[in-house]
Coordinates of N, CA and C and ligand atoms in Angstrom, one line a residue:
V249 N 17.5 14.9 34.3 CA 16.2 15.0 33.6 C 15.5 13.6 33.7
S250 N 14.2 13.5 33.9 CA 13.5 12.3 34.1 C 13.3 11.5 32.8
V251 N 13.0 10.2 32.9 CA 12.6 9.4 31.8 C 11.4 10.0 31.1
N252 N 10.4 10.4 31.9 CA 9.2 11.0 31.4 C 9.4 12.2 30.6
E253 N 10.3 13.1 31.1 CA 10.6 14.3 30.3 C 11.3 14.0 29.0
T254 N 12.2 13.1 29.1 CA 13.0 12.7 27.9 C 12.1 12.1 26.8
L255 N 11.2 11.2 27.3 CA 10.2 10.6 26.3 C 9.3 11.7 25.7
A256 N 8.9 12.6 26.5 CA 8.0 13.7 26.1 C 8.7 14.5 25.0
L257 N 10.0 14.8 25.2 CA 10.8 15.6 24.2 C 11.0 14.7 22.9
A258 N 11.3 13.4 23.1 CA 11.4 12.5 22.0 C 10.2 12.5 21.1
N259 N 9.0 12.4 21.8 CA 7.7 12.4 21.1 C 7.5 13.6 20.3
A260 N 7.8 14.8 20.9 CA 7.7 16.1 20.2 C 8.6 16.1 19.0
C261 N 9.8 15.5 19.1 CA 10.8 15.5 18.0 C 10.4 14.6 16.9
V262 N 9.9 13.4 17.2 CA 9.4 12.5 16.0 C 8.2 13.1 15.4
T263 N 7.4 13.9 16.1 CA 6.3 14.5 15.5 C 6.7 15.6 14.6
A264 N 7.8 16.4 14.9 CA 8.3 17.4 14.1 C 8.9 16.7 12.8
V265 N 9.5 15.6 12.9 CA 10.0 14.8 11.8 C 8.8 14.5 10.8
A266 N 7.7 14.0 11.4 CA 6.5 13.7 10.6 C 6.0 14.9 9.8
V267 N 6.0 16.1 10.5 CA 5.6 17.3 9.8 C 6.5 17.6 8.6
V268 N 7.8 17.5 8.8 CA 8.8 17.8 7.7 C 8.5 16.8 6.6
C269 N 8.4 15.5 6.9 CA 8.2 14.4 5.9 C 6.9 14.6 5.1
M270 N 5.8 14.9 5.8 CA 4.5 15.0 5.1 C 4.5 16.3 4.2
T271 N 5.1 17.3 4.7 CA 5.2 18.6 3.9 C 6.0 18.3 2.6
A272 N 7.2 17.7 2.8 CA 8.0 17.4 1.6 C 7.3 16.4 0.7
G273 N 6.6 15.4 1.3 CA 5.8 14.4 0.6 C 4.7 15.1 -0.3
F274 N 4.1 16.1 0.3 CA 3.1 16.9 -0.5 C 3.7 17.6 -1.6
V275 N 4.8 18.3 -1.4 CA 5.6 19.0 -2.4 C 5.9 18.0 -3.5
A276 N 6.4 16.8 -3.1 CA 6.8 15.8 -4.1 C 5.6 15.4 -5.1
I277 N 4.4 15.2 -4.5 CA 3.3 14.8 -5.4 C 2.8 15.9 -6.2
R278 N 2.9 17.2 -5.7 CA 2.6 18.3 -6.5 C 3.5 18.4 -7.7
R279 N 4.7 17.9 -7.5 CA 5.7 17.9 -8.6 C 5.7 16.6 -9.4
K280 N 4.6 15.8 -9.1 CA 4.4 14.6 -9.8 C 5.5 13.5 -9.6
N281 N 6.2 13.6 -8.5 CA 7.2 12.6 -8.2 C 6.6 11.6 -7.3
I282 N 6.0 10.5 -7.9 CA 5.2 9.6 -7.1 C 6.1 8.7 -6.2
A283 N 7.3 8.3 -6.7 CA 8.2 7.5 -5.9 C 8.7 8.2 -4.6
R284 N 9.0 9.5 -4.8 CA 9.5 10.3 -3.7 C 8.3 10.5 -2.7
H285 N 7.1 10.8 -3.2 CA 5.9 11.0 -2.4 C 5.7 9.8 -1.5
R286 N 5.8 8.6 -2.2 CA 5.5 7.4 -1.5 C 6.5 7.2 -0.3
R287 N 7.8 7.4 -0.6 CA 8.8 7.2 0.4 C 8.6 8.2 1.6
L288 N 8.3 9.4 1.3 CA 8.2 10.4 2.3 C 7.0 10.2 3.2
M289 N 5.9 9.8 2.6 CA 4.6 9.5 3.3 C 4.8 8.3 4.2
I290 N 5.5 7.3 3.7 CA 5.8 6.1 4.6 C 6.7 6.5 5.7
A291 N 7.7 7.4 5.5 CA 8.5 7.9 6.6 C 7.7 8.7 7.6
A292 N 6.8 9.6 7.1 CA 5.9 10.4 8.0 C 5.1 9.4 8.9
T293 N 4.5 8.4 8.2 CA 3.6 7.5 9.0 C 4.5 6.7 10.0
T294 N 5.7 6.3 9.6 CA 6.6 5.6 10.6 C 6.9 6.6 11.8
A295 N 7.2 7.8 11.5 CA 7.4 8.8 12.6 C 6.2 8.9 13.5
S296 N 5.0 9.0 12.9 CA 3.8 9.1 13.8 C 3.5 7.8 14.5
A297 N 3.9 6.7 13.9 CA 3.7 5.4 14.6 C 4.7 5.3 15.8
L298 N 5.9 5.8 15.6 CA 6.8 5.9 16.7 C 6.3 6.7 17.9
F299 N 5.7 7.9 17.5 CA 5.1 8.7 18.5 C 4.0 7.9 19.3
M300 N 3.2 7.2 18.5 CA 2.1 6.4 19.2 C 2.7 5.5 20.3
V301 N 3.8 4.8 19.9 CA 4.4 3.9 20.8 C 4.9 4.6 22.1
G302 N 5.6 5.7 21.8 CA 6.1 6.6 22.9 C 5.0 7.1 23.8
F303 N 3.9 7.5 23.1 CA 2.7 8.1 23.8 C 2.1 7.0 24.8
V304 N 1.9 5.8 24.2 CA 1.2 4.8 25.0 C 2.1 4.4 26.2
V305 N 3.4 4.2 25.9 CA 4.4 3.9 27.0 C 4.3 4.9 28.1
R306 N 4.4 6.2 27.7 CA 4.4 7.3 28.6 C 3.1 7.3 29.4
F307 N 2.0 7.2 28.7 CA 0.7 7.3 29.4 C 0.5 6.1 30.4
A308 N 0.9 4.9 30.0 CA 0.8 3.8 30.9 C 1.7 3.9 32.1
R309 N 2.9 4.4 31.8 CA 3.9 4.5 32.9 C 3.7 5.7 33.8
F310 N 3.4 6.8 33.2 CA 3.4 8.1 34.0 C 2.0 8.8 34.1
G311 N 1.1 8.3 33.3 CA -0.3 8.9 33.4 C -0.4 10.3 32.7
F312 N -1.5 10.9 33.0 CA -1.8 12.2 32.3 C -1.1 13.4 33.0
R313 N -0.5 14.3 32.3 CA 0.1 15.4 32.9 C -0.8 16.6 32.9
P314 N -1.2 17.1 34.1 CA -2.1 18.2 34.1 C -1.4 19.5 33.7
F315 N -2.1 20.5 33.3 CA -1.5 21.8 32.9 C -1.2 22.6 34.2
S316 N 0.0 23.2 34.2 CA 0.3 23.8 35.5 C 0.8 25.3 35.3
G317 N 0.5 25.8 34.1 CA 0.9 27.2 33.8 C -0.1 28.2 34.4
G318 N 0.0 29.5 34.1 CA -0.8 30.5 34.6 C -2.2 30.5 34.0
A319 N -3.2 31.3 34.6 CA -4.6 31.2 34.2 C -4.8 31.6 32.7
G320 N -4.1 32.6 32.2 CA -4.3 33.1 30.9 C -3.9 32.0 29.9
W321 N -2.7 31.4 30.1 CA -2.2 30.4 29.2 C -3.1 29.1 29.3
R322 N -3.8 28.9 30.4 CA -4.7 27.8 30.5 C -5.8 27.8 29.5
N323 N -6.3 29.0 29.1 CA -7.3 29.1 28.1 C -6.7 28.7 26.7
V324 N -5.5 29.1 26.5 CA -4.9 28.8 25.2 C -4.7 27.3 25.2
Y325 N -4.2 26.7 26.3 CA -3.9 25.3 26.4 C -5.2 24.5 26.1
Q326 N -6.3 24.9 26.7 CA -7.5 24.1 26.6 C -8.1 24.2 25.2
L327 N -8.0 25.3 24.6 CA -8.4 25.5 23.2 C -7.6 24.5 22.3
V328 N -6.3 24.5 22.4 CA -5.4 23.7 21.6 C -5.7 22.2 21.9
F329 N -5.7 21.9 23.2 CA -5.8 20.5 23.6 C -7.2 19.9 23.2
F330 N -8.3 20.6 23.4 CA -9.6 20.0 23.1 C -10.0 20.0 21.6
T331 N -9.1 20.6 20.8 CA -9.3 20.4 19.4 C -8.3 19.3 18.9
H332 N -7.2 19.3 19.5 CA -6.1 18.3 19.2 C -6.6 16.9 19.5
E333 N -7.2 16.7 20.6 CA -7.5 15.3 21.1 C -8.5 14.6 20.2
P334 N -9.7 15.1 19.9 CA -10.6 14.3 19.1 C -10.1 14.2 17.7
L335 N -9.4 15.2 17.1 CA -8.9 15.1 15.8 C -7.8 14.0 15.7
A336 N -7.0 13.9 16.8 CA -5.9 12.9 16.9 C -6.5 11.5 16.8
V337 N -7.7 11.3 17.3 CA -8.4 10.0 17.3 C -8.9 9.7 15.9
I338 N -9.6 10.7 15.3 CA -10.1 10.6 13.9 C -8.9 10.4 12.9
N339 N -7.8 11.0 13.2 CA -6.6 11.0 12.3 C -6.1 9.6 12.0
V340 N -6.2 8.7 13.0 CA -5.6 7.4 12.9 C -6.2 6.6 11.7
P341 N -7.5 6.4 11.6 CA -8.0 5.7 10.5 C -7.9 6.5 9.2
L342 N -7.9 7.8 9.3 CA -7.7 8.6 8.0 C -6.4 8.4 7.4
V343 N -5.3 8.4 8.2 CA -4.0 8.3 7.7 C -3.7 6.8 7.2
L344 N -4.2 5.9 8.0 CA -4.0 4.5 7.6 C -4.8 4.2 6.3
G345 N -6.0 4.8 6.2 CA -6.8 4.6 5.0 C -6.1 5.2 3.8
A346 N -5.6 6.5 3.9 CA -4.9 7.1 2.8 C -3.6 6.3 2.4
L347 N -2.9 5.8 3.4 CA -1.7 5.1 3.1 C -2.0 3.8 2.4
T348 N -3.1 3.0 2.9 CA -3.5 1.8 2.2 C -3.9 2.0 0.8
L349 N -4.7 3.0 0.6 CA -5.2 3.3 -0.8 C -4.1 3.7 -1.7
G350 N -3.1 4.4 -1.2 CA -1.9 4.7 -2.0 C -1.1 3.5 -2.4
L351 N -0.8 2.7 -1.3 CA 0.0 1.5 -1.6 C -0.7 0.5 -2.5
R352 N -2.1 0.5 -2.5 CA -2.8 -0.4 -3.4 C -3.1 0.2 -4.8
R353 N -2.5 1.4 -4.9 CA -2.6 2.1 -6.2 C -4.0 2.5 -6.6
R354 N -4.9 2.7 -5.6 CA -6.2 3.2 -5.9 C -6.2 4.7 -5.8
F355 N -5.5 5.3 -6.8 CA -5.1 6.7 -6.7 C -6.2 7.7 -6.7
K356 N -7.3 7.4 -7.4 CA -8.4 8.4 -7.4 C -9.1 8.5 -6.0
T357 N -9.4 7.4 -5.4 CA -9.9 7.5 -4.1 C -8.9 8.0 -3.1
H358 N -7.6 7.5 -3.3 CA -6.5 7.9 -2.4 C -6.5 9.5 -2.4
R359 N -6.6 10.1 -3.5 CA -6.4 11.6 -3.6 C -7.5 12.2 -2.7
E360 N -8.8 11.7 -2.8 CA -9.9 12.3 -2.1 C -9.7 12.1 -0.6
V361 N -9.4 10.9 -0.2 CA -9.2 10.6 1.3 C -8.0 11.4 1.8
A362 N -6.9 11.3 1.0 CA -5.6 11.8 1.5 C -5.6 13.3 1.7
R363 N -6.4 14.0 0.9 CA -6.4 15.5 1.0 C -7.0 15.9 2.3
V364 N -8.0 15.2 2.8 CA -8.6 15.4 4.1 C -7.6 15.0 5.2
A365 N -7.1 13.7 5.0 CA -6.2 13.2 6.0 C -4.9 14.1 6.2
L366 N -4.4 14.6 5.1 CA -3.2 15.4 5.3 C -3.4 16.7 6.1
V367 N -4.6 17.3 5.9 CA -4.9 18.6 6.6 C -5.1 18.2 8.1
V368 N -5.9 17.2 8.4 CA -6.1 16.8 9.8 C -4.8 16.4 10.4
W369 N -4.0 15.6 9.7 CA -2.7 15.1 10.3 C -1.8 16.2 10.6
L370 N -1.7 17.2 9.7 CA -0.8 18.3 9.9 C -1.3 19.1 11.1
Y371 N -2.6 19.3 11.2 CA -3.1 20.1 12.4 C -2.8 19.3 13.7
V372 N -3.0 18.0 13.7 CA -2.8 17.2 14.9 C -1.4 17.2 15.3
C373 N -0.5 17.1 14.3 CA 1.0 17.2 14.7 C 1.4 18.6 15.2
L374 N 1.0 19.6 14.5 CA 1.4 21.0 15.0 C 0.8 21.3 16.3
S375 N -0.5 21.0 16.5 CA -1.2 21.3 17.8 C -0.6 20.4 18.9
G376 N -0.2 19.2 18.5 CA 0.5 18.3 19.5 C 1.8 18.9 20.0
I377 N 2.6 19.4 19.1 CA 3.8 20.1 19.5 C 3.5 21.3 20.3
A378 N 2.4 22.0 20.0 CA 2.0 23.2 20.8 C 1.6 22.7 22.2
V379 N 0.9 21.6 22.3 CA 0.5 21.1 23.6 C 1.7 20.8 24.5
F380 N 2.7 20.1 23.8 CA 4.0 19.8 24.5 C 4.6 21.1 25.0
A381 N 4.7 22.1 24.1 CA 5.4 23.4 24.5 C 4.6 24.1 25.7
L382 N 3.3 24.1 25.6 CA 2.4 24.7 26.6 C 2.6 24.0 27.9
L383 N 2.6 22.7 27.9 CA 2.7 21.9 29.1 C 4.0 22.1 29.8
H384 N 5.1 22.2 29.0 CA 6.4 22.2 29.6 C 7.0 23.6 29.8
F385 N 6.5 24.6 29.0 CA 7.2 25.9 29.1 C 6.2 27.1 29.3
S386 N 5.0 26.8 29.7 CA 4.1 27.9 30.0 C 4.6 28.7 31.2
P387 N 4.6 30.0 31.1 CA 5.0 30.8 32.2 C 3.9 30.9 33.3
G388 N 4.3 31.4 34.4 CA 3.3 31.7 35.5 C 3.0 30.5 36.4
R389 N 4.0 29.6 36.6 CA 3.8 28.5 37.5 C 4.1 28.9 38.9
Ligands
HEM687 C1 -0.4 8.6 4.7 C2 0.2 8.5 3.5 C3 -0.2 9.5 2.4 C4 -0.7 10.7 2.4 C5 -1.1 11.6 3.5 C6 -0.8 11.2 1.0 C7 -1.3 12.4 0.6 C8 -1.6 12.7 -0.7 C9 -2.3 13.9 -1.1 C10 -2.7 15.0 -0.2 C11 -2.5 13.8 -2.4 C12 -3.2 14.9 -3.3 C13 -2.2 15.9 -3.9 C14 -2.9 16.9 -4.7 O1 -3.8 17.6 -4.1 O2 -2.7 17.1 -5.9 C15 -1.9 12.6 -2.9 C16 -1.9 12.2 -4.2 C17 -1.2 11.0 -4.7 N1 -0.6 10.1 -3.9 FE1 -0.5 10.1 -1.8 N2 -0.3 10.2 0.2 C18 0.1 9.1 1.0 C19 0.6 7.9 0.6 C20 0.8 7.6 -0.7 C21 1.4 6.3 -1.2 C22 1.9 5.2 -0.2 C23 1.4 6.3 -2.5 C24 1.9 5.2 -3.4 C25 2.5 5.4 -4.5 C26 0.8 7.6 -3.0 C27 0.6 8.0 -4.3 C28 -0.1 9.1 -4.7 C29 -0.4 9.4 -6.1 C30 -0.1 8.6 -7.3 C31 -1.1 10.6 -6.0 C32 -1.7 11.4 -7.2 C33 -3.2 11.0 -7.4 C34 -3.9 11.7 -8.4 O3 -3.7 12.9 -8.6 O4 -4.7 11.1 -9.1 N3 0.4 8.3 -1.9 N4 -1.4 11.9 -1.8

């Protein structure tokens, strides 16, 4: 298996870790466990930051991977990819903003920003994993 494929899988895996941490982090704050929420959201941000490193390395080293599945799956891929991509860009300042506000204990503003950030972040991660699966396992090649 190539370095490129291994990195792609590692990126999908850290993204799955981010999804688990942010979901558990949300459950924690709903249960009013601030310390646990803080830890889990820092863990989720770290996982997504690791993804970013892996993504940049992969993109710089191997470039863009075109879709090579069948025609029907191409429509699915494009729908997922072209919503994933702009939201992934918007997601970066949203998550960093939510994190900073939380760490600075500006909780009222944090709550407002973080509610949007969490929904966007979750969608970006899940659609990112879907993009990975579609690129690597779409039938009809
Ligand atoms: C990217 C990181 C973070 C995200 C996405 C996030 C997400 C959220 C969300 C969605 C809520 C609202 C929950 C609800 O609807 O009831 C919330 C509330 C809260 N978060 Fe975070 N959080 C993050 C980091 C942090 C950090 C680092 C702290 C630091 C202690 C923190 C402390 C809190 C507190 C105290 C609340 C309750 C605010 C209130 O209800 O007035 N969060 N967070």
